[in-house]
Coordinates of C-alpha atoms in Angstrom, one line a residue:
Chain A
M138 CA -13.4 -26.3 -25.0
D139 CA -13.6 -27.8 -21.5
W140 CA -12.2 -25.1 -19.2
N141 CA -12.5 -27.3 -16.2
N142 CA -9.8 -29.6 -17.5
P143 CA -6.8 -28.7 -15.3
Y144 CA -4.2 -28.9 -18.1
I145 CA -6.2 -26.7 -20.5
H146 CA -7.0 -24.4 -17.6
S147 CA -3.3 -24.0 -16.7
V148 CA -2.2 -23.4 -20.3
A149 CA -5.0 -20.8 -20.7
L150 CA -4.0 -19.1 -17.5
L151 CA -0.3 -19.0 -18.5
I152 CA -1.3 -17.4 -21.9
A153 CA -3.6 -14.9 -20.1
I154 CA -0.8 -13.9 -17.6
T155 CA 1.7 -13.5 -20.4
V156 CA -0.6 -11.3 -22.5
A157 CA -1.5 -9.2 -19.5
F158 CA 2.2 -8.8 -18.5
L159 CA 3.2 -7.8 -22.0
T160 CA 0.3 -5.4 -22.3
I161 CA 1.3 -3.7 -19.0
M162 CA 4.9 -3.5 -20.0
L163 CA 4.1 -1.9 -23.4
L164 CA 1.8 0.5 -21.7
V165 CA 4.5 1.4 -19.2
A166 CA 7.0 2.1 -22.1
F167 CA 4.6 4.3 -24.0
T168 CA 3.4 6.1 -20.9
V169 CA 7.0 7.1 -20.3
L170 CA 7.3 8.4 -23.8
A171 CA 3.8 10.1 -23.7
E172 CA 4.8 11.7 -20.4
R173 CA 8.0 13.2 -21.9
R174 CA 6.2 14.4 -25.1
V175 CA 3.1 15.8 -23.4
L176 CA 5.2 17.6 -20.7
A177 CA 7.4 19.0 -23.5
F178 CA 4.2 20.2 -25.2
I179 CA 2.9 21.8 -22.0
Q180 CA 6.3 23.6 -21.4
G181 CA 6.7 24.7 -25.1
R182 CA 9.5 22.3 -25.9
L183 CA 9.7 19.4 -28.4
G184 CA 10.7 16.5 -26.3
P185 CA 12.4 13.3 -27.5
N186 CA 11.5 13.0 -31.2
R187 CA 14.6 11.5 -32.9
V188 CA 14.5 7.7 -32.3
G189 CA 12.1 6.2 -34.7
Y190 CA 9.1 8.0 -36.2
G191 CA 8.3 10.9 -33.8
G192 CA 10.4 9.3 -31.0
I193 CA 8.3 6.1 -30.9
L194 CA 11.3 3.9 -30.2
Q195 CA 12.7 6.2 -27.5
P196 CA 11.5 4.0 -24.5
F197 CA 13.4 1.0 -26.0
A198 CA 16.6 3.1 -26.6
D199 CA 16.3 4.2 -22.9
F200 CA 15.8 0.6 -21.8
I201 CA 19.0 -0.6 -23.6
K202 CA 21.0 2.4 -22.3
T203 CA 19.9 1.8 -18.7
M204 CA 20.6 -2.0 -19.0
V205 CA 24.2 -1.6 -20.1
K206 CA 25.1 0.8 -17.4
E207 CA 27.3 -0.3 -14.5
D208 CA 25.4 -1.6 -11.5
V209 CA 26.9 0.3 -8.6
V210 CA 26.3 -0.9 -5.0
P211 CA 27.5 1.5 -2.3
A212 CA 30.3 0.1 -0.1
Q213 CA 28.5 0.9 3.1
A214 CA 25.1 -0.4 1.9
T215 CA 23.3 -3.4 3.4
K216 CA 23.8 -5.6 0.4
F217 CA 21.0 -8.1 0.8
V218 CA 18.3 -5.6 1.6
F219 CA 19.6 -3.3 -1.1
L220 CA 19.0 -6.1 -3.6
L221 CA 15.6 -7.1 -2.1
A222 CA 14.0 -3.7 -2.1
P223 CA 13.6 -3.1 -5.9
M224 CA 12.3 -6.7 -6.2
I225 CA 9.6 -6.1 -3.6
A226 CA 8.6 -2.8 -5.3
V227 CA 8.1 -4.3 -8.7
I228 CA 6.6 -7.6 -7.7
T229 CA 4.0 -6.1 -5.5
A230 CA 3.3 -3.5 -8.2
I231 CA 2.6 -6.1 -10.9
M232 CA 0.8 -8.7 -8.7
T233 CA -2.4 -6.7 -8.6
I234 CA -3.1 -6.8 -12.3
I235 CA -4.5 -10.4 -12.1
V236 CA -7.9 -9.2 -10.6
Y237 CA -8.8 -6.6 -13.2
P238 CA -11.1 -7.7 -16.0
F239 CA -9.8 -6.3 -19.3
G240 CA -13.2 -7.0 -21.0
P241 CA -16.4 -9.0 -20.9
T242 CA -16.7 -12.6 -21.9
I243 CA -15.8 -12.9 -25.6
T244 CA -16.3 -15.5 -28.2
I245 CA -13.6 -16.3 -30.7
P246 CA -15.3 -16.4 -34.2
F247 CA -15.6 -19.8 -36.1
T248 CA -14.4 -21.9 -33.1
G249 CA -17.1 -21.0 -30.6
W250 CA -14.7 -20.8 -27.7
T251 CA -15.8 -18.4 -25.1
F252 CA -13.7 -17.1 -22.3
P253 CA -13.8 -14.1 -19.9
L254 CA -11.0 -11.6 -20.3
R255 CA -9.6 -11.8 -16.8
I256 CA -7.0 -13.9 -15.0
A257 CA -8.6 -14.6 -11.6
Q258 CA -11.9 -14.0 -9.9
F259 CA -12.3 -14.5 -6.2
D260 CA -14.3 -13.4 -3.2
V261 CA -11.8 -10.9 -1.7
A262 CA -10.3 -9.3 -4.9
L263 CA -10.5 -5.8 -3.6
L264 CA -8.9 -6.7 -0.2
Y265 CA -6.2 -8.5 -2.1
V266 CA -5.4 -5.3 -4.1
L267 CA -5.3 -3.3 -0.8
G268 CA -3.1 -5.9 0.9
V269 CA -0.6 -6.2 -1.9
T270 CA -0.4 -2.4 -2.2
S271 CA 0.3 -2.1 1.5
V272 CA 3.2 -4.6 1.2
G273 CA 4.6 -2.4 -1.5
V274 CA 5.7 0.2 1.1
Y275 CA 8.5 -2.1 2.1
G276 CA 10.2 -1.7 -1.2
I277 CA 10.6 2.0 -0.8
A278 CA 11.3 2.0 3.0
L279 CA 14.0 -0.7 2.8
A280 CA 15.6 0.9 -0.3
G281 CA 15.9 4.2 1.7
W282 CA 17.3 2.5 4.7
S283 CA 19.7 0.1 3.0
S284 CA 21.4 2.7 0.8
N285 CA 23.1 4.2 3.9
N286 CA 22.6 7.7 2.5
K287 CA 20.9 10.5 4.3
Y288 CA 18.9 11.7 1.2
S289 CA 17.8 8.1 0.6
L290 CA 16.7 7.6 4.2
M291 CA 14.8 10.9 4.2
G292 CA 13.1 10.0 1.0
G293 CA 12.3 6.5 2.2
L294 CA 10.9 7.8 5.5
R295 CA 8.8 10.5 3.8
S296 CA 7.5 8.0 1.3
S297 CA 6.5 5.4 3.8
A298 CA 4.8 8.0 6.0
Q299 CA 2.9 9.4 3.0
M300 CA 1.9 6.0 1.8
I301 CA 0.7 4.8 5.2
S302 CA -1.3 8.0 5.7
Y303 CA -3.0 8.0 2.2
E304 CA -3.7 4.3 2.3
L305 CA -6.3 5.0 5.0
S306 CA -8.3 7.5 2.9
L307 CA -7.8 5.3 -0.2
G308 CA -9.3 2.3 1.5
L309 CA -12.1 4.3 3.1
S310 CA -13.1 5.9 -0.2
L311 CA -13.7 2.5 -1.6
V312 CA -16.1 1.5 1.2
G313 CA -18.9 3.5 -0.5
V314 CA -18.6 1.4 -3.7
I315 CA -18.5 -1.8 -1.6
L316 CA -21.7 -0.7 0.3
I317 CA -23.5 -0.1 -3.0
S318 CA -22.3 -3.3 -4.7
G319 CA -22.5 -5.6 -1.7
T320 CA -19.4 -7.5 -2.8
L321 CA -15.6 -7.3 -2.8
D322 CA -15.3 -9.2 -6.1
I323 CA -14.2 -6.7 -8.7
Y324 CA -15.6 -8.7 -11.7
S325 CA -19.1 -8.6 -10.1
I326 CA -18.8 -4.9 -9.3
V327 CA -18.1 -4.2 -13.0
E328 CA -21.0 -6.4 -14.1
Q329 CA -23.3 -4.5 -11.8
Q330 CA -22.6 -1.3 -13.7
S331 CA -23.8 -2.5 -17.1
G332 CA -27.3 -0.9 -16.9
W333 CA -28.5 2.2 -18.9
F334 CA -26.7 1.2 -22.1
G335 CA -23.5 0.6 -20.2
L336 CA -23.5 4.0 -18.5
N337 CA -24.8 3.1 -15.0
W338 CA -21.4 3.9 -13.5
N339 CA -20.7 4.0 -9.8
I340 CA -19.3 7.6 -10.1
L341 CA -22.9 8.8 -10.4
Y342 CA -23.6 7.5 -6.9
Q343 CA -20.2 8.1 -5.5
P344 CA -18.9 11.5 -6.8
L345 CA -17.2 12.4 -3.4
G346 CA -15.7 8.9 -3.1
F347 CA -14.3 9.2 -6.6
I348 CA -12.6 12.5 -5.9
I349 CA -11.2 11.2 -2.6
Y350 CA -9.9 8.1 -4.3
L351 CA -8.3 10.0 -7.1
T352 CA -6.5 12.3 -4.8
S353 CA -5.3 9.5 -2.5
A354 CA -4.3 7.4 -5.5
I355 CA -2.0 10.2 -6.8
A356 CA -0.4 10.5 -3.3
E357 CA -0.2 6.7 -3.0
T358 CA 1.8 6.5 -6.3
N359 CA 4.1 9.4 -5.2
R360 CA 3.3 11.5 -8.2
V361 CA 3.1 15.3 -8.6
P362 CA 1.8 17.3 -6.7
F363 CA 2.5 14.7 -3.9
D364 CA 6.0 13.6 -5.1
L365 CA 7.7 14.6 -1.8
P366 CA 9.7 11.3 -1.6
E367 CA 11.7 12.2 -4.7
A368 CA 11.6 16.0 -4.5
E369 CA 14.7 16.5 -6.6
T370 CA 15.3 20.0 -5.4
E371 CA 15.7 18.8 -1.8
L372 CA 16.6 15.1 -1.8
V373 CA 18.6 14.5 -5.0
A374 CA 16.2 11.6 -6.1
G375 CA 14.8 10.4 -2.8
F376 CA 14.9 6.7 -1.9
H377 CA 16.5 5.6 -5.2
T378 CA 19.4 8.0 -5.2
E379 CA 22.0 5.2 -4.8
Y380 CA 20.3 2.9 -7.3
S381 CA 21.7 2.5 -10.9
S382 CA 21.3 0.3 -13.9
I383 CA 18.7 -2.5 -13.8
K384 CA 17.7 -1.9 -10.1
F385 CA 16.9 1.7 -10.9
L386 CA 14.9 0.5 -13.9
L387 CA 12.9 -1.8 -11.6
F388 CA 11.9 1.1 -9.3
F389 CA 11.1 3.2 -12.3
N390 CA 8.9 0.5 -13.8
A391 CA 7.2 -0.1 -10.4
E392 CA 6.2 3.5 -10.2
Y393 CA 4.6 3.4 -13.7
I394 CA 3.0 0.0 -13.1
N395 CA 1.5 1.4 -9.9
M396 CA 0.1 4.4 -11.9
I397 CA -1.5 1.9 -14.3
T398 CA -3.0 -0.4 -11.7
V399 CA -4.4 2.5 -9.7
S400 CA -6.0 3.8 -12.9
M401 CA -7.4 0.3 -13.5
L402 CA -8.9 0.2 -10.0
A403 CA -10.5 3.6 -10.6
T404 CA -11.8 2.5 -13.9
T405 CA -13.3 -0.8 -12.7
L406 CA -14.8 0.6 -9.5
F407 CA -16.0 4.1 -10.5
L408 CA -16.1 4.3 -14.3
G409 CA -17.8 1.0 -15.1
G410 CA -14.7 -1.0 -16.3
W411 CA -15.4 -2.3 -19.7
N412 CA -19.0 -1.1 -19.8
G413 CA -20.1 1.5 -22.3
P414 CA -22.7 1.9 -25.1
G415 CA -22.7 -1.0 -27.5
V416 CA -20.7 -3.5 -25.4
A417 CA -23.7 -5.9 -25.2
E418 CA -23.8 -6.2 -29.0
L419 CA -20.0 -6.1 -29.6
P420 CA -18.1 -7.5 -26.6
L421 CA -14.6 -6.6 -28.1
L422 CA -15.6 -2.9 -27.9
G423 CA -15.4 -3.4 -24.1
V424 CA -11.6 -3.8 -24.2
L425 CA -11.4 -0.6 -26.2
Y426 CA -13.5 1.3 -23.6
F427 CA -11.4 -0.2 -20.7
F428 CA -8.1 1.0 -22.2
A429 CA -9.5 4.4 -23.2
K430 CA -10.5 5.0 -19.6
I431 CA -7.1 4.0 -18.3
L432 CA -5.4 6.2 -20.9
F433 CA -7.6 9.1 -19.7
F434 CA -6.3 8.6 -16.1
L435 CA -2.7 8.3 -17.3
F436 CA -3.1 11.6 -19.2
L437 CA -4.6 13.2 -16.1
Y438 CA -1.4 12.2 -14.2
I439 CA 0.8 13.8 -16.9
W440 CA -1.4 16.9 -17.1
L441 CA -1.2 17.4 -13.3
R442 CA 2.6 17.0 -13.4
G443 CA 2.8 19.7 -16.1
T444 CA 0.6 22.2 -14.2
L445 CA 0.8 21.8 -10.4
P446 CA 3.6 22.7 -8.0
R447 CA 4.6 20.4 -5.2
F448 CA 3.1 20.4 -1.7
R449 CA 5.1 21.1 1.4
F450 CA 5.5 18.0 3.6
D451 CA 3.4 19.3 6.5
Q452 CA 0.7 20.5 4.1
L453 CA 0.7 17.0 2.6
M454 CA 0.3 15.2 5.9
G455 CA -2.3 17.8 7.1
F456 CA -4.3 17.4 3.9
G457 CA -4.3 13.7 4.2
W458 CA -5.3 13.4 7.9
K459 CA -7.4 16.5 8.4
F460 CA -9.3 16.8 5.2
L461 CA -9.3 13.6 3.1
L462 CA -9.8 11.1 6.0
P463 CA -12.8 13.0 7.5
A464 CA -14.3 13.5 4.0
A465 CA -14.0 9.7 3.3
I466 CA -15.8 8.9 6.6
V467 CA -18.5 11.5 5.8
N468 CA -18.9 9.8 2.5
I469 CA -19.4 6.4 4.1
I470 CA -22.0 7.7 6.5
L471 CA -23.9 9.4 3.7
T472 CA -23.8 6.3 1.6
A473 CA -24.9 4.0 4.4
T474 CA -27.8 6.4 5.3
A475 CA -29.0 6.5 1.7
I476 CA -28.9 2.7 1.4
F477 CA -30.7 2.3 4.7
F478 CA -33.6 4.7 3.7
R479 CA -33.8 3.1 0.2
A480 CA -34.1 -0.3 1.7
S481 CA -36.8 0.6 4.3
Chain B
M96 CA -1.3 -33.4 -5.0
V97 CA -0.7 -29.8 -5.9
T98 CA -2.3 -28.7 -2.6
T99 CA 0.0 -30.9 -0.6
L100 CA 3.0 -29.5 -2.4
L101 CA 1.9 -25.9 -1.8
F102 CA 1.2 -26.7 1.8
V103 CA 4.7 -28.1 2.3
I104 CA 6.2 -25.0 0.5
F105 CA 4.3 -22.4 2.6
A106 CA 4.5 -24.3 5.9
G107 CA 8.3 -24.7 5.3
L108 CA 8.6 -21.0 4.5
A109 CA 6.6 -20.0 7.6
I110 CA 8.8 -22.2 9.9
G111 CA 12.0 -21.1 8.2
C112 CA 11.1 -17.4 8.5
A113 CA 10.1 -17.9 12.1
I114 CA 13.4 -19.5 13.0
A115 CA 15.3 -16.8 11.1
M116 CA 13.3 -14.1 13.0
V117 CA 14.5 -15.5 16.3
A118 CA 18.1 -16.3 15.2
Q119 CA 18.9 -13.0 13.5
R120 CA 21.0 -10.5 15.4
N121 CA 20.0 -7.6 13.2
P122 CA 16.5 -6.3 14.2
L123 CA 15.7 -5.2 10.7
Y124 CA 16.3 -8.7 9.3
S125 CA 14.1 -10.1 12.2
A126 CA 11.3 -7.7 11.1
I127 CA 11.6 -8.8 7.5
S128 CA 11.5 -12.5 8.5
L129 CA 8.4 -11.8 10.5
V130 CA 6.8 -10.3 7.4
G131 CA 7.7 -13.5 5.6
V132 CA 5.9 -15.5 8.4
F133 CA 2.8 -13.4 8.0
I134 CA 2.7 -13.8 4.2
S135 CA 3.3 -17.6 4.4
L136 CA 0.5 -17.9 7.0
A137 CA -1.8 -15.8 4.7
S138 CA -1.1 -18.3 1.9
L139 CA -2.0 -21.2 4.2
Y140 CA -5.3 -19.4 5.2
V141 CA -6.1 -19.2 1.5
M142 CA -5.6 -22.9 1.1
L143 CA -7.9 -23.5 4.1
A144 CA -10.7 -21.7 2.2
A145 CA -10.5 -18.6 4.4
P146 CA -9.6 -15.8 1.9
F147 CA -11.0 -13.0 4.0
I148 CA -8.7 -13.9 7.0
A149 CA -5.8 -14.2 4.6
A150 CA -6.4 -10.7 3.1
V151 CA -6.9 -9.1 6.6
Q152 CA -3.7 -10.8 7.8
V153 CA -1.7 -9.3 5.1
I154 CA -3.3 -5.8 5.3
V155 CA -3.2 -5.5 9.1
Y156 CA -0.1 -7.3 10.1
A157 CA 2.2 -7.2 7.1
G158 CA 1.0 -3.9 5.7
A159 CA 0.4 -1.8 8.8
I160 CA 1.9 -3.1 12.0
M161 CA 5.2 -4.3 10.6
V162 CA 5.6 -1.2 8.5
L163 CA 5.5 0.8 11.8
V164 CA 8.0 -1.6 13.4
I165 CA 10.4 -1.1 10.5
F166 CA 9.8 2.6 10.6
V167 CA 10.9 2.7 14.3
I168 CA 13.9 0.5 13.5
M169 CA 14.9 2.9 10.7
L170 CA 14.4 6.0 12.8
L171 CA 16.2 4.8 15.9
N172 CA 19.0 3.2 13.8
V173 CA 19.1 0.1 16.1
E174 CA 22.4 -1.6 16.0
E175 CA 23.1 -5.3 15.9
E176 CA 22.1 -6.9 19.2
E177 CA 24.9 -7.8 21.6
R178 CA 25.3 -11.4 22.8
P179 CA 22.5 -12.0 25.4
S180 CA 23.6 -11.6 29.0
R181 CA 23.7 -14.5 31.3
R182 CA 21.1 -12.9 33.5
L183 CA 18.2 -14.9 32.0
R184 CA 20.0 -18.3 31.8
F185 CA 17.6 -19.8 34.3
L186 CA 14.8 -19.6 31.7
L187 CA 16.5 -22.2 29.5
P188 CA 15.0 -25.2 31.3
A189 CA 11.6 -23.5 31.2
A190 CA 11.9 -23.1 27.4
V191 CA 12.8 -26.8 27.0
I192 CA 9.8 -27.9 29.1
L193 CA 7.4 -25.6 27.2
A194 CA 8.7 -26.9 23.9
A195 CA 8.1 -30.4 25.0
V196 CA 4.5 -29.6 26.0
L197 CA 3.9 -28.0 22.6
I198 CA 5.3 -31.0 20.7
A199 CA 3.2 -33.3 22.9
E200 CA 0.1 -31.2 22.0
V201 CA 0.8 -31.4 18.3
I202 CA 1.3 -35.2 18.4
F203 CA -1.9 -35.6 20.4
V204 CA -3.9 -33.5 17.9
L205 CA -2.4 -35.4 14.9
W206 CA -3.1 -38.7 16.6
S207 CA -6.7 -37.9 17.5
V208 CA -7.4 -36.6 14.0
Q209 CA -6.0 -39.8 12.5
T210 CA -8.1 -42.1 14.8
S211 CA -11.4 -40.1 14.8
L212 CA -14.4 -41.6 13.1
Y213 CA -15.5 -38.3 11.5
T214 CA -14.8 -37.9 7.8
P215 CA -14.9 -34.4 6.4
G216 CA -17.5 -33.7 3.7
S217 CA -16.4 -32.9 0.2
N218 CA -18.5 -29.7 -0.2
V219 CA -16.6 -26.4 0.5
S220 CA -18.0 -24.4 3.3
D221 CA -18.6 -20.7 3.0
T222 CA -17.4 -20.0 6.6
G223 CA -14.3 -18.1 5.4
L224 CA -16.1 -15.9 2.9
T225 CA -16.6 -12.1 3.5
S226 CA -20.4 -12.1 3.8
S227 CA -20.6 -15.0 6.3
I228 CA -17.9 -13.3 8.5
G229 CA -19.7 -10.0 8.3
I230 CA -23.0 -11.5 9.2
G231 CA -21.4 -13.3 12.2
L232 CA -19.6 -10.2 13.4
F233 CA -22.7 -8.0 13.3
T234 CA -25.2 -10.4 14.7
T235 CA -24.0 -13.3 16.8
Y236 CA -20.7 -11.9 18.0
L237 CA -21.7 -8.2 18.1
L238 CA -20.8 -7.7 21.8
P239 CA -17.3 -9.2 21.6
F240 CA -16.7 -7.2 18.4
E241 CA -17.7 -4.0 20.1
I242 CA -15.7 -4.7 23.3
T243 CA -12.6 -5.4 21.2
S244 CA -13.0 -2.1 19.4
I245 CA -13.4 -0.3 22.7
L246 CA -10.2 -2.0 23.9
L247 CA -8.4 -0.6 20.8
L248 CA -9.9 2.8 21.4
M249 CA -8.6 2.8 25.0
A250 CA -5.1 2.0 23.7
I251 CA -5.2 4.9 21.3
V252 CA -6.5 7.3 24.0
G253 CA -3.8 6.1 26.4
A254 CA -1.1 6.7 23.9
M255 CA -2.4 10.1 23.2
S256 CA -2.6 11.1 26.9
L257 CA 1.0 9.9 27.4
A258 CA 2.3 11.7 24.4
R259 CA 0.5 14.9 25.2
R260 CA 1.8 15.3 28.8
A261 CA 3.8 18.3 27.5
G262 CA 0.5 20.2 27.3
V263 CA 0.2 20.8 31.0
M264 CA 3.3 22.9 31.3
T265 CA 3.7 25.7 33.8
V266 CA 5.3 29.0 33.2
T267 CA 8.4 28.1 35.2
S268 CA 9.0 24.7 33.7
R269 CA 12.1 24.4 31.5
V270 CA 11.8 23.6 27.8
V271 CA 14.5 21.8 26.0
P272 CA 15.0 23.7 22.7
G273 CA 13.7 21.8 19.7
A274 CA 12.3 19.0 21.8
Q275 CA 8.7 20.1 21.3
V276 CA 6.9 22.9 19.5
L277 CA 4.1 24.4 21.5
A278 CA 1.7 27.2 20.8
M279 CA 2.6 30.4 22.6
D280 CA -0.6 30.4 24.7
I281 CA 0.2 26.9 26.0
A282 CA 3.7 27.8 27.0
D283 CA 2.7 31.1 28.6
P284 CA -0.9 31.4 29.7
R285 CA -0.4 35.1 30.4
G286 CA 0.0 35.7 26.8
V287 CA -3.6 34.8 25.9
S288 CA -5.6 37.8 24.6
D289 CA -3.0 40.2 25.8
E290 CA -1.4 41.8 22.9
T291 CA 0.1 44.9 24.5
P292 CA 3.8 45.1 23.5
V293 CA 6.1 44.8 26.4
A294 CA 9.2 46.9 26.4
T295 CA 12.3 45.7 28.3
A296 CA 15.6 47.4 28.6
T297 CA 17.9 44.5 28.8
T298 CA 18.0 40.9 27.6
A299 CA 18.0 39.7 31.3
Q300 CA 14.7 41.6 31.9
A301 CA 13.1 40.1 28.9
A302 CA 14.2 36.6 29.9
R303 CA 12.8 37.1 33.4
L304 CA 9.5 38.3 32.0
L305 CA 9.2 35.3 29.8
G306 CA 10.3 32.9 32.5
V307 CA 13.3 31.7 30.6
E308 CA 16.1 32.9 32.8
S309 CA 19.5 31.7 31.7
K310 CA 22.5 30.8 33.8
Q311 CA 24.2 33.9 32.5
D312 CA 21.5 36.2 33.9
S313 CA 21.6 34.8 37.4
N314 CA 25.4 35.3 37.3
E315 CA 24.8 39.0 36.6
Q316 CA 22.4 39.3 39.4
G317 CA 24.7 37.6 41.8

């Protein structure tokens, strides 16, 4: 197959994008189900177990139920922005999946076609991820503002303040990995971690960076214990209080897609992506490793939600600015010094 | 062919958003249009083989600065702008002249490019890539880079010193309740390292001791 032929290339890209999109959507559906079942297990309940075998069809039932509900727009809302906000949220959430490699280059048996399991590879992939993530703040801020509701506005303001603050420590915690790899291209960063039978992962050199990244990522996705924007005991539901039907579904999806993409970034940068023992001999094993690592992070999210209480807002901001940010800077200085002495 | 089509789309988006930004009466819509301009410009940078500049454009302008602008608009709840006053009418001819100069410049650039003898090579340069920009910033252009960062630092320090003017309060200065929260030793220097309880008989005495005499107290004295 000639991959440089523009027509074949376009068709292959379209297929790759469709497969990636469907994978993410299925993953979202079953993360929601897993979250409800695991939370129920942690709290000594049963959880949804009626629709399908063990509740396996529950996400689809929920989907249909939400879709057929009435789409309410508040009379005092700013209509255009009210409609725009959920679109921004879900589009920016899903745009980042194109840079993550799902597996190594694989060969289809009998045909001899080889292709890498990724959609795009470019020089500034990591900056692209950070840029798209930073635009995602608009979805939440505008939703809070346009609803014309005090709880929504408070939720939107809290959320944008939180996301701006934690974006800094999130970006700085990645600098250590960039210093070690010497590139911003995610595919190359993953390939560099393939030594030692696929266990030469960046987390071994960047344990502090990994912890800072994980904490900031949980805050960036507005999840427990940093779910101040939708603290239901204070703000009803935060920025999406006034949203119903499919618009609510878009916000809901955006949150879970963000969880997945953030887990993908952690996997590719710190846990070696698709690398693992035996990938060199059996490339398809890499896909399995990749998704196993993502599922680990998703389980961590649910586990934290089941065990930890919520921060207070001043504690949250203090933690981000006074602890995580200095820690990230210290991590950069340590890494740079180590690289300098190893080179000289 | 595809490149030309993409250029027309993004250039049109950039110009349309720019016009919308100026024409909108609602400041929030203006801000959203400006974000649209930045993102269209970033797309144009990508097509000019400068992906690093494009990414930084989105991260810094669309992702940081404009979020703060929208934040302020949301917090202040800025209403729709009134019709502009006639005070600045005399600037209209100046605007027309400046626009004419700009159009003349554009025409001159287009004409000189068309008639120049230089033909661009087919090989893609690596000028816009991250590594070449990094090498340039930290070797050839180190001094301008550092001077720019010091300029930014000055802006931060200036903003801090303006915002923290409340820190140099005297005992007698009046505090608007709820306007700022200060540590007790800033508000009252006498309170530092003096933990003896002070007993007062009346509210007026206590107020006088703390330097927060109210109007009612002075009435009692008079």
